[in-house]
């Protein structure tokens, strides 16, 4: 049973390009969460998704950022027209379909985005 | 501001000593969780304590929760060099996503 898989592990983009980050949850998990971590800081919640639904996107910047979790395939975090301030580690977590995180969350290894 | 704030921000101890980290939070919680992050890696779940629990043990880890003070502590006994990592508390407030603190960076000197 593979854990949460994120790819790529490292992503370098020039300013103005698009970044696509992928997350495959653990088998049997239908809830996905995206977090962003700046160096030496904690994780900031971005968005919570279930299959084909965005449940909570209160942590997502209003512009350039979007997320989806289609019926088939991984969850995608998309950042359009990247800027240097988007450079960070982006972590995905998954949990069973309990509706809350009243259980442990399983994290992927993260995607480290560097904008040059 | 952060829901969870860890204290201290950084801690350096010798192998064999105990390490204590504290976490304070602001709003009511369903549970509080502690995670560990090695440099450049993902987070690993350590322990979950529910709001109606006061203390929990797992191996060399001991977690306490005081809901009246809105605080928790993580104690690592007989620390090892391999315990060197960042430790985060995370609160489940019913908003359906964990809220993380800024972490305590623990350095265990061999």
mmCIF file of C-alpha atoms in Angstrom:
data_model
loop_
_atom_site.group_PDB
_atom_site.id
_atom_site.type_symbol
_atom_site.label_atom_id
_atom_site.label_comp_id
_atom_site.label_asym_id
_atom_site.label_seq_id
_atom_site.Cartn_x
_atom_site.Cartn_y
_atom_site.Cartn_z
ATOM 1 C CA UNK A 1 0.000 0.000 0.000
ATOM 2 C CA UNK A 2 1.909 2.990 -1.276
ATOM 3 C CA UNK A 3 1.766 6.164 0.730
ATOM 4 C CA UNK A 4 0.801 9.569 -0.551
ATOM 5 C CA UNK A 5 2.709 10.133 -3.766
ATOM 6 C CA UNK A 6 3.641 13.578 -4.947
ATOM 7 C CA UNK A 7 5.423 14.469 -8.127
ATOM 8 C CA UNK A 8 7.593 15.973 -9.161
ATOM 9 C CA UNK A 9 9.790 16.170 -6.047
ATOM 10 C CA UNK A 10 11.522 19.241 -7.394
ATOM 11 C CA UNK A 11 10.220 21.716 -9.945
ATOM 12 C CA UNK A 12 11.971 24.748 -11.354
ATOM 13 C CA UNK A 13 9.967 27.317 -13.260
ATOM 14 C CA UNK A 14 10.783 30.710 -14.728
ATOM 15 C CA UNK A 15 8.664 33.656 -13.702
ATOM 16 C CA UNK A 16 5.436 33.721 -15.690
ATOM 17 C CA UNK A 17 5.326 29.985 -16.382
ATOM 18 C CA UNK A 18 2.783 27.533 -15.030
ATOM 19 C CA UNK A 19 3.476 24.968 -12.326
ATOM 20 C CA UNK A 20 1.477 21.749 -11.985
ATOM 21 C CA UNK A 21 1.876 19.705 -8.841
ATOM 22 C CA UNK A 22 0.371 16.242 -8.572
ATOM 23 C CA UNK A 23 -0.768 14.238 -5.597
ATOM 24 C CA UNK A 24 -2.046 10.685 -5.489
ATOM 25 C CA UNK A 25 -3.647 9.943 -2.100
ATOM 26 C CA UNK A 26 -3.242 6.718 -0.220
ATOM 27 C CA UNK A 27 -5.351 3.867 -1.466
ATOM 28 C CA UNK A 28 -8.843 4.133 -0.068
ATOM 29 C CA UNK A 29 -8.505 7.798 0.891
ATOM 30 C CA UNK A 30 -10.938 10.168 -0.735
ATOM 31 C CA UNK A 31 -9.935 13.400 1.027
ATOM 32 C CA UNK A 32 -6.951 15.464 -0.073
ATOM 33 C CA UNK A 33 -5.417 18.514 1.544
ATOM 34 C CA UNK A 34 -2.779 20.863 0.149
ATOM 35 C CA UNK A 35 -0.389 22.827 2.332
ATOM 36 C CA UNK A 36 2.422 25.275 1.568
ATOM 37 C CA UNK A 37 5.569 25.560 3.640
ATOM 38 C CA UNK A 38 8.017 28.417 3.441
ATOM 39 C CA UNK A 39 11.586 27.852 4.727
ATOM 40 C CA UNK A 40 11.814 27.656 8.519
ATOM 41 C CA UNK A 41 8.024 27.968 8.853
ATOM 42 C CA UNK A 42 5.082 25.727 9.538
ATOM 43 C CA UNK A 43 2.555 24.454 7.048
ATOM 44 C CA UNK A 44 -0.144 26.810 5.838
ATOM 45 C CA UNK A 45 -3.431 25.235 4.773
ATOM 46 C CA UNK A 46 -4.437 25.962 1.205
ATOM 47 C CA UNK A 47 -7.304 23.774 0.076
ATOM 48 C CA UNK A 48 -9.304 20.673 1.006
ATOM 49 C CA UNK A 49 -10.849 18.535 -1.715
ATOM 50 C CA UNK A 50 -12.906 15.422 -2.123
ATOM 51 C CA UNK A 51 -13.416 13.677 -5.415
ATOM 52 C CA UNK A 52 -14.782 16.267 -7.864
ATOM 53 C CA UNK A 53 -15.501 18.744 -5.056
ATOM 54 C CA UNK A 54 -13.669 21.617 -3.426
ATOM 55 C CA UNK A 55 -14.719 21.556 0.212
ATOM 56 C CA UNK A 56 -12.640 24.398 1.655
ATOM 57 C CA UNK A 57 -10.388 26.725 -0.302
ATOM 58 C CA UNK A 58 -10.098 29.411 2.334
ATOM 59 C CA UNK A 59 -6.303 29.210 2.282
ATOM 60 C CA UNK A 60 -5.908 29.545 -1.460
ATOM 61 C CA UNK A 61 -4.741 32.848 -2.935
ATOM 62 C CA UNK A 62 -7.590 34.361 -4.918
ATOM 63 C CA UNK A 63 -5.634 34.621 -8.143
ATOM 64 C CA UNK A 64 -3.387 32.294 -10.123
ATOM 65 C CA UNK A 65 -3.946 29.261 -7.865
ATOM 66 C CA UNK A 66 -6.422 26.476 -8.525
ATOM 67 C CA UNK A 67 -6.885 22.896 -7.426
ATOM 68 C CA UNK A 68 -8.844 19.916 -8.586
ATOM 69 C CA UNK A 69 -9.383 16.309 -7.626
ATOM 70 C CA UNK A 70 -11.041 14.570 -10.564
ATOM 71 C CA UNK A 71 -12.997 11.360 -10.430
ATOM 72 C CA UNK A 72 -10.044 9.565 -11.978
ATOM 73 C CA UNK A 73 -6.413 10.433 -11.470
ATOM 74 C CA UNK A 74 -4.419 12.497 -9.027
ATOM 75 C CA UNK A 75 -5.231 15.799 -7.400
ATOM 76 C CA UNK A 76 -3.608 18.733 -9.185
ATOM 77 C CA UNK A 77 -2.484 22.030 -7.700
ATOM 78 C CA UNK A 78 -1.977 24.515 -10.490
ATOM 79 C CA UNK A 79 -0.149 27.810 -10.188
ATOM 80 C CA UNK A 80 -0.349 30.094 -13.177
ATOM 81 C CA UNK A 81 2.132 32.856 -13.991
ATOM 82 C CA UNK A 82 4.429 31.925 -11.130
ATOM 83 C CA UNK A 83 6.329 34.598 -9.227
ATOM 84 C CA UNK A 84 9.388 34.291 -6.994
ATOM 85 C CA UNK A 85 7.179 34.435 -3.902
ATOM 86 C CA UNK A 86 5.574 31.145 -4.948
ATOM 87 C CA UNK A 87 8.852 29.348 -4.235
ATOM 88 C CA UNK A 88 8.071 26.963 -1.399
ATOM 89 C CA UNK A 89 7.495 23.333 -0.544
ATOM 90 C CA UNK A 90 3.979 22.171 -1.309
ATOM 91 C CA UNK A 91 2.704 19.219 0.658
ATOM 92 C CA UNK A 92 -0.288 17.047 0.035
ATOM 93 C CA UNK A 93 -2.000 14.996 2.728
ATOM 94 C CA UNK A 94 -4.815 12.495 2.543
ATOM 95 C CA UNK A 95 -7.242 10.969 4.981
ATOM 96 C CA UNK A 96 -10.113 8.507 4.884
ATOM 97 C CA UNK A 97 -13.576 9.824 4.156
ATOM 98 C CA UNK A 98 -14.490 10.741 7.707
ATOM 99 C CA UNK A 99 -15.381 14.334 6.918
ATOM 100 C CA UNK A 100 -12.941 15.732 9.444
ATOM 101 C CA UNK A 101 -9.313 15.131 10.171
ATOM 102 C CA UNK A 102 -10.178 13.393 13.459
ATOM 103 C CA UNK A 103 -7.533 10.902 12.542
ATOM 104 C CA UNK A 104 -3.942 11.150 11.521
ATOM 105 C CA UNK A 105 -3.077 12.697 8.208
ATOM 106 C CA UNK A 106 -0.703 10.988 5.837
ATOM 107 C CA UNK A 107 1.659 13.336 4.065
ATOM 108 C CA UNK A 108 3.546 13.051 0.835
ATOM 109 C CA UNK A 109 7.206 14.001 0.533
ATOM 110 C CA UNK A 110 6.326 17.318 -0.993
ATOM 111 C CA UNK A 111 7.145 19.194 -4.168
ATOM 112 C CA UNK A 112 9.784 21.874 -3.866
ATOM 113 C CA UNK A 113 8.999 24.642 -6.297
ATOM 114 C CA UNK A 114 11.716 27.092 -7.192
ATOM 115 C CA UNK A 115 10.852 30.079 -9.328
ATOM 116 C CA UNK A 116 13.828 31.668 -11.056
ATOM 117 C CA UNK B 1 -1.953 34.541 13.551
ATOM 118 C CA UNK B 2 -1.138 30.881 14.097
ATOM 119 C CA UNK B 3 -3.686 28.618 15.774
ATOM 120 C CA UNK B 4 -0.783 26.612 17.172
ATOM 121 C CA UNK B 5 2.403 28.176 18.437
ATOM 122 C CA UNK B 6 5.300 26.019 19.519
ATOM 123 C CA UNK B 7 7.769 26.975 22.167
ATOM 124 C CA UNK B 8 10.727 27.038 22.064
ATOM 125 C CA UNK B 9 11.445 27.766 18.420
ATOM 126 C CA UNK B 10 14.728 25.902 18.692
ATOM 127 C CA UNK B 11 16.127 23.473 21.227
ATOM 128 C CA UNK B 12 19.574 21.917 21.476
ATOM 129 C CA UNK B 13 20.270 19.100 23.924
ATOM 130 C CA UNK B 14 22.704 16.254 24.476
ATOM 131 C CA UNK B 15 21.930 12.672 23.656
ATOM 132 C CA UNK B 16 20.214 10.972 26.574
ATOM 133 C CA UNK B 17 18.547 14.128 27.842
ATOM 134 C CA UNK B 18 14.816 14.744 27.684
ATOM 135 C CA UNK B 19 13.337 17.245 25.255
ATOM 136 C CA UNK B 20 10.144 19.140 26.037
ATOM 137 C CA UNK B 21 8.243 21.176 23.496
ATOM 138 C CA UNK B 22 5.123 23.181 24.139
ATOM 139 C CA UNK B 23 2.226 24.180 21.948
ATOM 140 C CA UNK B 24 -0.428 26.786 22.620
ATOM 141 C CA UNK B 25 -3.561 27.324 20.617
ATOM 142 C CA UNK B 26 -6.416 29.787 20.553
ATOM 143 C CA UNK B 27 -9.741 28.133 19.750
ATOM 144 C CA UNK B 28 -11.556 24.977 20.821
ATOM 145 C CA UNK B 29 -10.249 21.792 19.315
ATOM 146 C CA UNK B 30 -11.444 18.263 18.548
ATOM 147 C CA UNK B 31 -7.950 16.881 18.835
ATOM 148 C CA UNK B 32 -4.324 17.921 18.759
ATOM 149 C CA UNK B 33 -1.639 16.088 16.838
ATOM 150 C CA UNK B 34 2.143 16.146 16.840
ATOM 151 C CA UNK B 35 4.177 15.614 13.704
ATOM 152 C CA UNK B 36 7.853 15.313 12.978
ATOM 153 C CA UNK B 37 9.653 16.575 9.895
ATOM 154 C CA UNK B 38 13.177 15.680 8.972
ATOM 155 C CA UNK B 39 15.009 18.254 6.909
ATOM 156 C CA UNK B 40 13.695 18.340 3.369
ATOM 157 C CA UNK B 41 11.178 15.580 3.956
ATOM 158 C CA UNK B 42 7.463 15.195 4.500
ATOM 159 C CA UNK B 43 5.702 15.130 7.835
ATOM 160 C CA UNK B 44 5.308 11.979 9.865
ATOM 161 C CA UNK B 45 2.495 11.606 12.344
ATOM 162 C CA UNK B 46 3.660 10.928 15.907
ATOM 163 C CA UNK B 47 0.662 10.997 18.182
ATOM 164 C CA UNK B 48 -2.938 12.240 18.402
ATOM 165 C CA UNK B 49 -4.601 13.300 21.624
ATOM 166 C CA UNK B 50 -8.329 13.960 21.731
ATOM 167 C CA UNK B 51 -9.870 16.886 23.556
ATOM 168 C CA UNK B 52 -11.221 14.635 26.318
ATOM 169 C CA UNK B 53 -7.811 13.098 26.982
ATOM 170 C CA UNK B 54 -5.184 14.553 29.277
ATOM 171 C CA UNK B 55 -2.137 12.414 28.614
ATOM 172 C CA UNK B 56 -0.977 9.884 26.089
ATOM 173 C CA UNK B 57 2.146 7.783 25.674
ATOM 174 C CA UNK B 58 3.775 6.190 22.667
ATOM 175 C CA UNK B 59 7.199 4.658 23.167
ATOM 176 C CA UNK B 60 9.549 7.447 24.282
ATOM 177 C CA UNK B 61 6.900 10.084 23.586
ATOM 178 C CA UNK B 62 4.575 11.573 26.158
ATOM 179 C CA UNK B 63 1.955 14.128 25.220
ATOM 180 C CA UNK B 64 -0.174 16.132 27.593
ATOM 181 C CA UNK B 65 -3.173 18.301 26.834
ATOM 182 C CA UNK B 66 -4.656 21.015 29.036
ATOM 183 C CA UNK B 67 -7.772 22.332 27.350
ATOM 184 C CA UNK B 68 -8.357 24.908 30.099
ATOM 185 C CA UNK B 69 -5.009 26.503 29.263
ATOM 186 C CA UNK B 70 -5.261 25.637 25.577
ATOM 187 C CA UNK B 71 -1.834 24.082 25.633
ATOM 188 C CA UNK B 72 -0.075 20.815 24.951
ATOM 189 C CA UNK B 73 3.398 19.499 25.556
ATOM 190 C CA UNK B 74 5.471 16.845 23.833
ATOM 191 C CA UNK B 75 8.159 15.123 25.872
ATOM 192 C CA UNK B 76 10.783 12.967 24.206
ATOM 193 C CA UNK B 77 12.666 10.942 26.795
ATOM 194 C CA UNK B 78 16.224 9.654 26.462
ATOM 195 C CA UNK B 79 16.741 11.548 23.219
ATOM 196 C CA UNK B 80 18.899 10.209 20.402
ATOM 197 C CA UNK B 81 20.762 11.942 17.618
ATOM 198 C CA UNK B 82 18.177 10.471 15.234
ATOM 199 C CA UNK B 83 15.481 12.537 16.988
ATOM 200 C CA UNK B 84 16.976 15.658 15.404
ATOM 201 C CA UNK B 85 14.113 17.153 13.388
ATOM 202 C CA UNK B 86 11.415 19.813 13.446
ATOM 203 C CA UNK B 87 8.348 19.048 15.507
ATOM 204 C CA UNK B 88 4.951 20.569 14.784
ATOM 205 C CA UNK B 89 1.715 20.573 16.655
ATOM 206 C CA UNK B 90 -1.469 20.627 14.608
ATOM 207 C CA UNK B 91 -4.994 21.263 15.778
ATOM 208 C CA UNK B 92 -8.232 19.892 14.433
ATOM 209 C CA UNK B 93 -10.782 22.601 15.108
ATOM 210 C CA UNK B 94 -13.604 21.135 13.085
ATOM 211 C CA UNK B 95 -12.791 23.319 10.091
ATOM 212 C CA UNK B 96 -11.945 20.071 8.378
ATOM 213 C CA UNK B 97 -8.267 20.817 7.885
ATOM 214 C CA UNK B 98 -5.399 20.660 10.348
ATOM 215 C CA UNK B 99 -3.860 23.960 11.396
ATOM 216 C CA UNK B 100 -0.114 23.800 12.026
ATOM 217 C CA UNK B 101 2.166 25.802 14.236
ATOM 218 C CA UNK B 102 5.541 27.120 13.166
ATOM 219 C CA UNK B 103 7.438 24.281 14.793
ATOM 220 C CA UNK B 104 10.271 23.577 17.199
ATOM 221 C CA UNK B 105 13.630 22.698 15.674
ATOM 222 C CA UNK B 106 15.262 20.082 17.875
ATOM 223 C CA UNK B 107 18.980 19.361 17.648
ATOM 224 C CA UNK B 108 20.273 16.382 19.609
ATOM 225 C CA UNK B 109 24.056 16.427 19.972
ATOM 226 C CA UNK B 110 25.704 12.993 20.011
#
